[in-house]
Amino acid sequence: MKIFKHIVITVMSLLMTLPVFSSPEIFAGLHGDFVLPGILNGGKTLGLGGGAAIEGGVYLGNLSLGLLGEFSYSGDSGDLIESMMELKGGVEAGYDFEKSLIPFFPTWLAIRPNVAVLGDYYMADGYRSKSKKILNRKEESKGFAVCLEPSLFVDIVNLIDFSNISIIPNLGYTESIRFEKSGVLLSGQVSLGARVIFHPRNYEFDPDKAGTLNVVAKTASDEFTPDGDGKNDTVEFTVTTDADDHGGAAMWELRIYDPGTNIFYTQKGKGDVPQHFTWEGENIRNDEIQSGALYQYVWYVKSKDGSEGYVPGLISTGIMVKKDAEGHFNISLSSITFGPNSSKFDNLSKDEIARNNQLFDQVADVLKNFSDYKVTVEGHANNVSGTEREHLKELLPLSQARAETVCAELEKRGISKDRLTAVGRGSEKMITTKKSEAWKNRRVEFILIKEEE
């Protein structure tokens, strides 16, 4: 009892003092447990059962320290105990091993060894000895013991992230070691649950803010095309930072934004910033990478003395030819910019006009490689009001005119007029109704159909 008391006091003192030297993240967790039979002195003392646990504490880098409470009940008879309820409480510590520490791990996986020291109050219904069982002298008993619980958890990280919250599902196995006068009671439990991490703050990218982090993003060529052909399928980041001049890196984060400025991908880490990092196009919503688009990335680092650095950059994607639901080759571009409510390029900036010309050049080059294919150029639009009137009166003629403008641009670049057909679809094939993703609806599609079809 005294040893257990001293351990709790020591850990609580550590929890109160460590935030002074670091940037802790608070976590809370809950998991359900399937309890395996308990073995005491070689015999099955306790049968199968179930339970639940609740925890809370702080992350200090990859180290987690916290308090743990458990409840379990076994109604499955063992050799001597017919049923038992346990209430446990104490302290725990774990350490996350993830991609920054083990390079061959996927970005969504972390392995967390964990150990807990708990006080175990139990109430049992059964027999104190085999002789009493023979005489059928059943009795209730209760007691208190110290319990040691080493565990191994598999954490699914970077899966569910919000602005200041991350939810981490986990699966684990725990071996419970309870010290009693008659021996050591061993039992295992399989746990399924989740931890919720509350980040101390959510940074916002400020392009005018000076940073201590210097990041260079490199790909095999100028265009990122994750289409599985083995060429330019990844973005390779090379990362350097002067965080060592500020006591070392405390944490880092990479954010990648889609063309609509929504967070598309995020990866966080604690401690040293990876010198090399690979992105293969995976993202938080399992969306496809858009052709001919610009994805902004931001690297963020915070050092142990509290200084921060932000570095932005752009990832440009190339033209990717994919198969649509009907089996036709298809190119979809949401990045061609037109004037407001116009089929022309009026009132556009020089950069926007240059970007449009670059896209038309690239599409024309691709179409020249499909010389025996007809091309249907479809204009698509976003229905703001959701009404049939807007679709018929405004969007159908606008999308038709925009498709004709694109055909004219391709003709200028050597694509025969006989191969091109312009079709306005208006809002009849909207991809999404979410306002934050409306940019996906404003697109031009190029459908390639072999001439004999």
CSV table of C-alpha atoms in Angstrom, one decimal:
chain,number,residue,atom,x,y,z
A,1,MET,CA,0.0,0.0,0.0
A,2,LYS,CA,2.8,2.5,0.9
A,3,ILE,CA,4.7,1.7,-2.3
A,4,PHE,CA,1.5,2.2,-4.4
A,5,LYS,CA,0.9,5.5,-2.6
A,6,HIS,CA,4.4,6.7,-3.2
A,7,ILE,CA,4.2,5.8,-6.9
A,8,VAL,CA,0.9,7.8,-7.4
A,9,ILE,CA,2.3,10.8,-5.6
A,10,THR,CA,5.5,10.7,-7.7
A,11,VAL,CA,3.6,10.5,-11.0
A,12,MET,CA,1.2,13.2,-10.0
A,13,SER,CA,4.1,15.5,-9.1
A,14,LEU,CA,5.7,14.7,-12.5
A,15,LEU,CA,2.4,15.6,-14.3
A,16,MET,CA,2.3,19.0,-12.6
A,17,THR,CA,5.9,20.0,-13.2
A,18,LEU,CA,6.6,18.6,-16.7
A,19,PRO,CA,4.4,21.1,-18.6
A,20,VAL,CA,6.7,23.8,-17.5
A,21,PHE,CA,9.5,22.3,-19.6
A,22,SER,CA,7.4,21.1,-22.6
A,23,SER,CA,4.2,21.6,-24.6
A,24,PRO,CA,1.8,19.0,-23.3
A,25,GLU,CA,-1.3,17.7,-25.1
A,26,ILE,CA,-4.1,16.5,-23.0
A,27,PHE,CA,-5.7,13.2,-23.8
A,28,ALA,CA,-8.8,11.2,-22.6
A,29,GLY,CA,-9.5,7.6,-23.6
A,30,LEU,CA,-12.2,4.9,-23.3
A,31,HIS,CA,-12.0,1.2,-24.2
A,32,GLY,CA,-14.0,-1.9,-23.8
A,33,ASP,CA,-12.2,-5.1,-22.6
A,34,PHE,CA,-12.7,-8.8,-23.2
A,35,VAL,CA,-11.1,-10.5,-20.1
A,36,LEU,CA,-9.5,-13.9,-20.5
A,37,PRO,CA,-9.4,-16.6,-17.8
A,38,GLY,CA,-7.2,-15.9,-14.7
A,39,ILE,CA,-4.5,-18.3,-13.7
A,40,LEU,CA,-3.3,-18.7,-10.1
A,41,ASN,CA,-0.6,-21.3,-9.2
A,42,GLY,CA,-1.3,-23.2,-12.4
A,43,GLY,CA,-5.1,-23.4,-12.0
A,44,LYS,CA,-7.9,-21.6,-13.7
A,45,THR,CA,-9.1,-19.5,-10.9
A,46,LEU,CA,-11.3,-17.0,-12.8
A,47,GLY,CA,-13.3,-17.5,-16.0
A,48,LEU,CA,-14.0,-15.2,-19.0
A,49,GLY,CA,-15.4,-11.7,-18.4
A,50,GLY,CA,-15.7,-8.2,-19.8
A,51,GLY,CA,-15.2,-4.7,-18.6
A,52,ALA,CA,-14.3,-1.1,-19.5
A,53,ALA,CA,-11.6,1.4,-18.8
A,54,ILE,CA,-11.3,5.2,-18.7
A,55,GLU,CA,-8.1,7.2,-18.8
A,56,GLY,CA,-6.8,10.7,-19.0
A,57,GLY,CA,-3.4,12.5,-18.9
A,58,VAL,CA,-0.9,14.3,-21.0
A,59,TYR,CA,1.4,13.6,-24.0
A,60,LEU,CA,4.9,15.0,-23.6
A,61,GLY,CA,6.5,14.3,-27.0
A,62,ASN,CA,5.9,10.6,-27.7
A,63,LEU,CA,5.6,9.9,-24.0
A,64,SER,CA,2.1,9.7,-22.4
A,65,LEU,CA,1.5,9.9,-18.7
A,66,GLY,CA,-1.9,9.5,-17.1
A,67,LEU,CA,-4.4,8.1,-14.7
A,68,LEU,CA,-6.3,4.9,-15.4
A,69,GLY,CA,-9.5,3.5,-14.0
A,70,GLU,CA,-10.9,0.0,-14.9
A,71,PHE,CA,-14.0,-2.0,-14.2
A,72,SER,CA,-14.3,-5.7,-15.0
A,73,TYR,CA,-16.8,-8.4,-14.2
A,74,SER,CA,-16.5,-12.2,-14.7
A,75,GLY,CA,-19.6,-14.3,-14.4
A,76,ASP,CA,-17.9,-17.4,-15.9
A,77,SER,CA,-16.9,-19.9,-13.2
A,78,GLY,CA,-13.3,-20.8,-12.6
A,79,ASP,CA,-12.0,-23.6,-10.3
A,80,LEU,CA,-12.8,-21.7,-7.1
A,81,ILE,CA,-14.4,-18.3,-8.1
A,82,GLU,CA,-17.8,-18.3,-9.6
A,83,SER,CA,-18.0,-14.6,-10.2
A,84,MET,CA,-15.9,-11.5,-9.5
A,85,MET,CA,-16.0,-7.8,-9.8
A,86,GLU,CA,-12.9,-5.7,-9.9
A,87,LEU,CA,-12.4,-1.9,-9.6
A,88,LYS,CA,-8.9,-0.7,-10.4
A,89,GLY,CA,-7.3,2.7,-10.3
A,90,GLY,CA,-3.8,4.0,-10.6
A,91,VAL,CA,-1.2,5.5,-13.0
A,92,GLU,CA,0.1,4.6,-16.4
A,93,ALA,CA,2.8,5.5,-18.9
A,94,GLY,CA,3.2,4.7,-22.6
A,95,TYR,CA,5.5,5.6,-25.5
A,96,ASP,CA,4.4,5.9,-29.1
A,97,PHE,CA,6.7,4.4,-31.8
A,98,GLU,CA,5.5,5.8,-35.2
A,99,LYS,CA,6.8,6.6,-38.6
A,100,SER,CA,9.3,9.3,-37.5
A,101,LEU,CA,10.9,6.7,-35.3
A,102,ILE,CA,10.4,3.6,-37.4
A,103,PRO,CA,10.7,4.6,-41.1
A,104,PHE,CA,9.0,1.5,-42.6
A,105,PHE,CA,5.8,2.1,-40.6
A,106,PRO,CA,2.9,3.6,-42.6
A,107,THR,CA,1.8,7.1,-41.6
A,108,TRP,CA,-1.4,5.9,-40.0
A,109,LEU,CA,0.2,3.4,-37.6
A,110,ALA,CA,1.8,3.7,-34.2
A,111,ILE,CA,2.8,1.0,-31.7
A,112,ARG,CA,2.4,2.0,-28.0
A,113,PRO,CA,3.9,-0.1,-25.2
A,114,ASN,CA,2.2,0.9,-22.0
A,115,VAL,CA,2.5,0.0,-18.3
A,116,ALA,CA,0.2,0.7,-15.4
A,117,VAL,CA,0.5,0.3,-11.7
A,118,LEU,CA,-3.0,0.0,-10.1
A,119,GLY,CA,-4.7,-0.6,-6.9
A,120,ASP,CA,-7.2,-3.5,-7.3
A,121,TYR,CA,-10.3,-3.7,-5.1
A,122,TYR,CA,-12.2,-7.0,-5.8
A,123,MET,CA,-15.3,-8.7,-4.6
A,124,ALA,CA,-15.7,-12.4,-5.3
A,125,ASP,CA,-18.3,-15.1,-5.0
A,126,GLY,CA,-17.0,-18.6,-4.7
A,127,TYR,CA,-14.8,-20.8,-2.5
A,128,ARG,CA,-11.7,-20.1,-0.6
A,129,SER,CA,-10.4,-23.6,-1.0
A,130,LYS,CA,-11.1,-26.8,-2.8
A,131,SER,CA,-12.2,-28.5,0.4
A,132,LYS,CA,-14.9,-25.8,0.9
A,133,LYS,CA,-15.9,-26.3,-2.7
A,134,ILE,CA,-16.4,-30.0,-2.0
A,135,LEU,CA,-18.5,-29.1,1.0
A,136,ASN,CA,-20.4,-26.5,-1.1
A,137,ARG,CA,-19.6,-23.7,1.4
A,138,LYS,CA,-19.9,-20.8,-1.0
A,139,GLU,CA,-19.0,-17.4,0.5
A,140,GLU,CA,-18.4,-13.8,-0.5
A,141,SER,CA,-14.9,-12.4,-0.2
A,142,LYS,CA,-13.3,-9.1,-0.9
A,143,GLY,CA,-9.9,-7.6,-0.7
A,144,PHE,CA,-7.3,-5.2,-2.1
A,145,ALA,CA,-4.1,-5.9,-4.0
A,146,VAL,CA,-1.5,-4.2,-6.1
A,147,CYS,CA,-1.7,-4.9,-9.8
A,148,LEU,CA,0.9,-4.4,-12.6
A,149,GLU,CA,-0.4,-4.2,-16.2
A,150,PRO,CA,2.0,-4.2,-19.1
A,151,SER,CA,0.2,-3.6,-22.4
A,152,LEU,CA,0.9,-3.3,-26.1
A,153,PHE,CA,-1.5,-1.1,-28.2
A,154,VAL,CA,-1.8,-0.5,-31.9
A,155,ASP,CA,-2.9,3.1,-32.5
A,156,ILE,CA,-4.5,4.2,-35.8
A,157,VAL,CA,-3.2,7.8,-36.0
A,158,ASN,CA,-3.8,10.6,-38.5
A,159,LEU,CA,-7.2,9.2,-39.4
A,160,ILE,CA,-9.7,11.4,-37.6
A,161,ASP,CA,-8.5,15.0,-37.2
A,162,PHE,CA,-10.4,18.2,-36.4
A,163,SER,CA,-9.0,21.7,-35.7
A,164,ASN,CA,-7.9,21.0,-32.1
A,165,ILE,CA,-8.8,17.4,-31.6
A,166,SER,CA,-7.5,14.1,-32.9
A,167,ILE,CA,-9.3,10.8,-32.4
A,168,ILE,CA,-7.1,7.7,-32.3
A,169,PRO,CA,-8.8,4.3,-32.4
A,170,ASN,CA,-6.7,1.6,-30.8
A,171,LEU,CA,-6.5,-2.2,-30.3
A,172,GLY,CA,-4.5,-3.7,-27.5
A,173,TYR,CA,-3.6,-6.6,-25.3
A,174,THR,CA,-2.9,-6.3,-21.6
A,175,GLU,CA,-1.5,-8.8,-19.2
A,176,SER,CA,-2.8,-8.2,-15.7
A,177,ILE,CA,-0.4,-9.3,-12.9
A,178,ARG,CA,-2.1,-9.2,-9.4
A,179,PHE,CA,0.0,-9.9,-6.3
A,180,GLU,CA,-1.8,-11.8,-3.6
A,181,LYS,CA,-0.8,-13.7,-0.5
A,182,SER,CA,-1.5,-17.0,-2.1
A,183,GLY,CA,0.5,-16.2,-5.3
A,184,VAL,CA,0.4,-14.2,-8.5
A,185,LEU,CA,-2.9,-14.1,-10.4
A,186,LEU,CA,-2.3,-13.7,-14.2
A,187,SER,CA,-5.0,-12.8,-16.7
A,188,GLY,CA,-5.1,-11.2,-20.1
A,189,GLN,CA,-7.5,-8.8,-21.7
A,190,VAL,CA,-8.1,-7.7,-25.3
A,191,SER,CA,-9.1,-4.0,-25.5
A,192,LEU,CA,-10.8,-2.0,-28.3
A,193,GLY,CA,-11.3,1.8,-27.9
A,194,ALA,CA,-10.0,5.2,-28.7
A,195,ARG,CA,-8.0,8.1,-27.3
A,196,VAL,CA,-9.0,11.7,-27.9
A,197,ILE,CA,-6.1,14.2,-28.0
A,198,PHE,CA,-6.8,17.8,-27.3
A,199,HIS,CA,-4.1,20.0,-28.9
A,200,PRO,CA,-3.1,23.0,-26.9
A,201,ARG,CA,-3.7,25.4,-29.9
A,202,ASN,CA,-4.4,25.3,-33.6
A,203,TYR,CA,-2.0,27.4,-35.6
A,204,GLU,CA,-3.1,29.4,-38.6
A,205,PHE,CA,-0.7,29.9,-41.4
A,206,ASP,CA,0.5,33.5,-41.6
A,207,PRO,CA,2.5,34.0,-44.8
A,208,ASP,CA,4.1,37.2,-43.4
A,209,LYS,CA,5.3,35.5,-40.2
A,210,ALA,CA,9.0,34.8,-40.1
A,211,GLY,CA,9.9,31.1,-39.5
A,212,THR,CA,12.8,29.1,-38.2
A,213,LEU,CA,12.1,26.2,-40.6
A,214,ASN,CA,13.3,25.9,-44.1
A,215,VAL,CA,11.6,23.3,-46.3
A,216,VAL,CA,12.2,22.3,-49.9
A,217,ALA,CA,9.7,20.0,-51.7
A,218,LYS,CA,11.0,18.0,-54.6
A,219,THR,CA,9.3,15.6,-57.0
A,220,ALA,CA,10.8,13.4,-59.8
A,221,SER,CA,9.5,16.1,-62.2
A,222,ASP,CA,7.6,19.3,-62.1
A,223,GLU,CA,4.2,17.6,-62.0
A,224,PHE,CA,2.8,15.1,-59.4
A,225,THR,CA,0.7,12.4,-61.1
A,226,PRO,CA,-0.2,9.6,-58.6
A,227,ASP,CA,-1.7,7.3,-61.2
A,228,GLY,CA,0.3,4.2,-60.4
A,229,ASP,CA,2.4,4.2,-63.5
A,230,GLY,CA,5.6,4.4,-61.5
A,231,LYS,CA,6.4,7.9,-62.7
A,232,ASN,CA,6.0,11.0,-60.5
A,233,ASP,CA,3.7,9.0,-58.1
A,234,THR,CA,5.1,10.6,-55.0
A,235,VAL,CA,6.1,14.0,-53.6
A,236,GLU,CA,9.5,13.8,-51.8
A,237,PHE,CA,10.0,16.5,-49.2
A,238,THR,CA,13.5,17.4,-48.0
A,239,VAL,CA,13.2,19.2,-44.6
A,240,THR,CA,15.8,21.3,-42.8
A,241,THR,CA,15.4,23.4,-39.7
A,242,ASP,CA,17.4,25.3,-37.2
A,243,ALA,CA,15.3,24.0,-34.2
A,244,ASP,CA,18.5,22.7,-32.6
A,245,ASP,CA,19.4,26.3,-32.0
A,246,HIS,CA,16.2,26.6,-29.9
A,247,GLY,CA,16.6,23.5,-27.7
A,248,GLY,CA,15.4,21.1,-30.4
A,249,ALA,CA,12.1,20.4,-32.1
A,250,ALA,CA,9.1,19.8,-29.8
A,251,MET,CA,6.6,19.0,-32.5
A,252,TRP,CA,6.0,19.4,-36.3
A,253,GLU,CA,3.1,19.2,-38.7
A,254,LEU,CA,2.6,19.0,-42.4
A,255,ARG,CA,-0.7,20.2,-43.9
A,256,ILE,CA,-1.7,19.9,-47.5
A,257,TYR,CA,-4.7,21.9,-48.7
A,258,ASP,CA,-6.9,21.0,-51.7
A,259,PRO,CA,-7.7,23.6,-54.4
A,260,GLY,CA,-10.7,24.7,-52.4
A,261,THR,CA,-8.4,25.4,-49.4
A,262,ASN,CA,-9.8,22.6,-47.3
A,263,ILE,CA,-7.4,20.5,-45.3
A,264,PHE,CA,-6.7,17.5,-47.6
A,265,TYR,CA,-3.9,15.7,-45.7
A,266,THR,CA,-2.2,16.2,-42.4
A,267,GLN,CA,0.7,14.5,-40.6
A,268,LYS,CA,1.9,15.3,-37.2
A,269,GLY,CA,4.9,14.3,-35.2
A,270,LYS,CA,6.7,14.9,-31.9
A,271,GLY,CA,10.4,15.6,-31.5
A,272,ASP,CA,12.8,15.7,-34.4
A,273,VAL,CA,11.5,16.9,-37.8
A,274,PRO,CA,12.0,14.1,-40.5
A,275,GLN,CA,14.7,15.1,-42.9
A,276,HIS,CA,13.0,13.2,-45.7
A,277,PHE,CA,9.2,12.7,-46.0
A,278,THR,CA,7.2,11.0,-48.8
A,279,TRP,CA,3.6,11.8,-49.7
A,280,GLU,CA,1.8,9.4,-52.0
A,281,GLY,CA,-1.4,11.3,-52.4
A,282,GLU,CA,-3.3,9.7,-49.4
A,283,ASN,CA,-5.7,12.1,-47.6
A,284,ILE,CA,-8.2,12.3,-44.8
A,285,ARG,CA,-11.3,11.8,-47.0
A,286,ASN,CA,-9.9,9.3,-49.5
A,287,ASP,CA,-10.5,11.7,-52.3
A,288,GLU,CA,-8.7,11.4,-55.7
A,289,ILE,CA,-6.0,13.9,-56.6
A,290,GLN,CA,-7.3,16.3,-59.2
A,291,SER,CA,-5.5,16.8,-62.5
A,292,GLY,CA,-3.9,20.0,-63.4
A,293,ALA,CA,-4.4,21.4,-59.9
A,294,LEU,CA,-2.4,23.3,-57.3
A,295,TYR,CA,-2.2,21.9,-53.7
A,296,GLN,CA,-0.7,24.2,-51.1
A,297,TYR,CA,1.3,22.7,-48.4
A,298,VAL,CA,2.5,24.3,-45.1
A,299,TRP,CA,5.2,22.8,-42.8
A,300,TYR,CA,5.0,24.0,-39.2
A,301,VAL,CA,7.5,23.4,-36.5
A,302,LYS,CA,7.6,24.4,-32.8
A,303,SER,CA,10.8,24.2,-30.8
A,304,LYS,CA,11.2,23.4,-27.2
A,305,ASP,CA,11.8,27.1,-26.3
A,306,GLY,CA,8.4,28.0,-27.8
A,307,SER,CA,9.6,29.5,-31.1
A,308,GLU,CA,7.7,28.6,-34.2
A,309,GLY,CA,8.2,28.4,-38.0
A,310,TYR,CA,5.9,28.3,-40.9
A,311,VAL,CA,7.0,27.5,-44.5
A,312,PRO,CA,4.5,27.3,-47.4
A,313,GLY,CA,4.8,25.8,-50.9
A,314,LEU,CA,2.8,24.5,-53.9
A,315,ILE,CA,2.5,21.0,-55.3
A,316,SER,CA,1.4,21.0,-59.0
A,317,THR,CA,-0.3,18.0,-60.4
A,318,GLY,CA,-0.1,16.9,-64.0
A,319,ILE,CA,-2.8,15.8,-66.4
A,320,MET,CA,-4.0,12.3,-65.5
A,321,VAL,CA,-6.1,10.2,-67.9
A,322,LYS,CA,-8.5,7.9,-66.0
A,323,LYS,CA,-11.4,5.6,-66.8
A,324,ASP,CA,-14.9,6.8,-66.0
A,325,ALA,CA,-17.9,4.7,-64.9
A,326,GLU,CA,-18.7,3.9,-68.6
A,327,GLY,CA,-15.2,2.7,-69.3
A,328,HIS,CA,-14.2,5.7,-71.3
A,329,PHE,CA,-10.9,7.6,-70.8
A,330,ASN,CA,-11.5,10.8,-69.0
A,331,ILE,CA,-9.7,14.0,-68.0
A,332,SER,CA,-11.3,16.2,-65.4
A,333,LEU,CA,-10.1,19.7,-64.7
A,334,SER,CA,-11.5,22.0,-62.1
A,335,SER,CA,-8.7,24.5,-62.3
A,336,ILE,CA,-9.6,26.2,-65.6
A,337,THR,CA,-10.5,29.8,-64.6
A,338,PHE,CA,-13.2,31.8,-66.4
A,339,GLY,CA,-14.4,35.3,-65.8
A,340,PRO,CA,-17.3,35.6,-63.3
A,341,ASN,CA,-20.5,34.3,-64.9
A,342,SER,CA,-18.6,34.4,-68.2
A,343,SER,CA,-17.4,31.9,-70.8
A,344,LYS,CA,-14.4,34.2,-71.6
A,345,PHE,CA,-11.2,34.9,-69.8
A,346,ASP,CA,-11.9,38.6,-69.1
A,347,ASN,CA,-10.9,40.2,-65.8
A,348,LEU,CA,-8.4,37.5,-65.1
A,349,SER,CA,-4.9,38.2,-63.7
A,350,LYS,CA,-1.8,37.5,-65.7
A,351,ASP,CA,-1.0,34.5,-63.5
A,352,GLU,CA,-4.5,33.1,-64.1
A,353,ILE,CA,-4.3,33.5,-67.8
A,354,ALA,CA,-0.8,31.9,-67.8
A,355,ARG,CA,-2.1,29.0,-65.8
A,356,ASN,CA,-5.0,28.5,-68.2
A,357,ASN,CA,-2.6,28.5,-71.2
A,358,GLN,CA,-0.4,26.0,-69.4
A,359,LEU,CA,-3.4,23.7,-68.8
A,360,PHE,CA,-4.6,23.9,-72.4
A,361,ASP,CA,-1.1,23.2,-73.7
A,362,GLN,CA,-0.9,20.1,-71.5
A,363,VAL,CA,-4.3,18.8,-72.4
A,364,ALA,CA,-3.6,19.3,-76.1
A,365,ASP,CA,-0.3,17.3,-75.8
A,366,VAL,CA,-2.2,14.4,-74.1
A,367,LEU,CA,-4.9,14.4,-76.8
A,368,LYS,CA,-2.3,14.2,-79.5
A,369,ASN,CA,-1.3,10.9,-78.0
A,370,PHE,CA,-4.9,9.7,-78.4
A,371,SER,CA,-5.1,10.6,-82.1
A,372,ASP,CA,-7.7,7.9,-82.9
A,373,TYR,CA,-10.1,9.1,-80.2
A,374,LYS,CA,-13.0,11.6,-80.5
A,375,VAL,CA,-13.2,14.1,-77.6
A,376,THR,CA,-16.4,15.3,-75.9
A,377,VAL,CA,-15.7,18.5,-73.9
A,378,GLU,CA,-18.3,18.8,-71.2
A,379,GLY,CA,-18.8,22.0,-69.1
A,380,HIS,CA,-20.1,21.5,-65.6
A,381,ALA,CA,-21.4,24.1,-63.1
A,382,ASN,CA,-22.4,24.5,-59.5
A,383,ASN,CA,-26.0,25.1,-58.7
A,384,VAL,CA,-26.0,27.7,-55.8
A,385,SER,CA,-29.7,27.9,-55.3
A,386,GLY,CA,-30.5,24.3,-55.9
A,387,THR,CA,-33.3,25.2,-58.3
A,388,GLU,CA,-34.3,23.8,-61.7
A,389,ARG,CA,-34.6,27.4,-62.9
A,390,GLU,CA,-30.9,28.2,-62.3
A,391,HIS,CA,-29.9,24.9,-64.0
A,392,LEU,CA,-32.0,25.6,-67.1
A,393,LYS,CA,-31.8,29.3,-67.5
A,394,GLU,CA,-28.3,30.1,-66.3
A,395,LEU,CA,-26.0,27.1,-66.0
A,396,LEU,CA,-26.8,25.1,-69.1
A,397,PRO,CA,-26.1,28.0,-71.5
A,398,LEU,CA,-23.1,29.1,-69.5
A,399,SER,CA,-21.5,25.6,-69.3
A,400,GLN,CA,-22.2,25.1,-73.1
A,401,ALA,CA,-20.4,28.4,-73.9
A,402,ARG,CA,-17.5,27.5,-71.7
A,403,ALA,CA,-17.1,24.1,-73.3
A,404,GLU,CA,-17.1,25.8,-76.7
A,405,THR,CA,-14.4,28.2,-75.5
A,406,VAL,CA,-12.2,25.3,-74.4
A,407,CYS,CA,-12.7,23.5,-77.8
A,408,ALA,CA,-11.6,26.7,-79.5
A,409,GLU,CA,-8.4,26.8,-77.3
A,410,LEU,CA,-7.6,23.2,-78.2
A,411,GLU,CA,-8.1,23.9,-81.9
A,412,LYS,CA,-5.5,26.7,-81.6
A,413,ARG,CA,-3.1,24.1,-80.3
A,414,GLY,CA,-3.5,21.7,-83.2
A,415,ILE,CA,-6.5,19.5,-82.2
A,416,SER,CA,-8.8,19.0,-85.2
A,417,LYS,CA,-12.2,20.5,-84.9
A,418,ASP,CA,-13.7,17.3,-86.3
A,419,ARG,CA,-12.5,15.5,-83.2
A,420,LEU,CA,-14.2,17.9,-80.7
A,421,THR,CA,-17.8,18.1,-79.5
A,422,ALA,CA,-18.8,20.7,-76.9
A,423,VAL,CA,-21.6,19.8,-74.4
A,424,GLY,CA,-23.0,21.9,-71.6
A,425,ARG,CA,-24.2,19.8,-68.6
A,426,GLY,CA,-25.0,22.6,-66.3
A,427,SER,CA,-25.5,21.2,-62.8
A,428,GLU,CA,-27.0,17.8,-63.8
A,429,LYS,CA,-23.8,16.0,-62.7
A,430,MET,CA,-22.8,17.8,-59.6
A,431,ILE,CA,-20.2,15.8,-57.5
A,432,THR,CA,-21.1,17.4,-54.1
A,433,THR,CA,-23.6,19.6,-52.4
A,434,LYS,CA,-21.1,20.8,-49.8
A,435,LYS,CA,-20.3,24.5,-50.0
A,436,SER,CA,-16.7,24.0,-49.0
A,437,GLU,CA,-16.3,21.6,-52.0
A,438,ALA,CA,-18.3,23.5,-54.6
A,439,TRP,CA,-15.1,24.0,-56.7
A,440,LYS,CA,-15.4,20.3,-57.7
A,441,ASN,CA,-18.6,21.0,-59.5
A,442,ARG,CA,-17.2,23.8,-61.6
A,443,ARG,CA,-15.1,21.7,-63.9
A,444,VAL,CA,-14.4,20.8,-67.5
A,445,GLU,CA,-14.3,17.1,-68.5
A,446,PHE,CA,-12.7,15.6,-71.6
A,447,ILE,CA,-14.2,12.3,-72.5
A,448,LEU,CA,-12.2,10.2,-75.0
A,449,ILE,CA,-14.1,7.8,-77.2
A,450,LYS,CA,-12.4,5.7,-79.9
A,451,GLU,CA,-13.7,6.6,-83.3
A,452,GLU,CA,-15.0,3.1,-84.2
A,453,GLU,CA,-17.2,3.2,-81.0
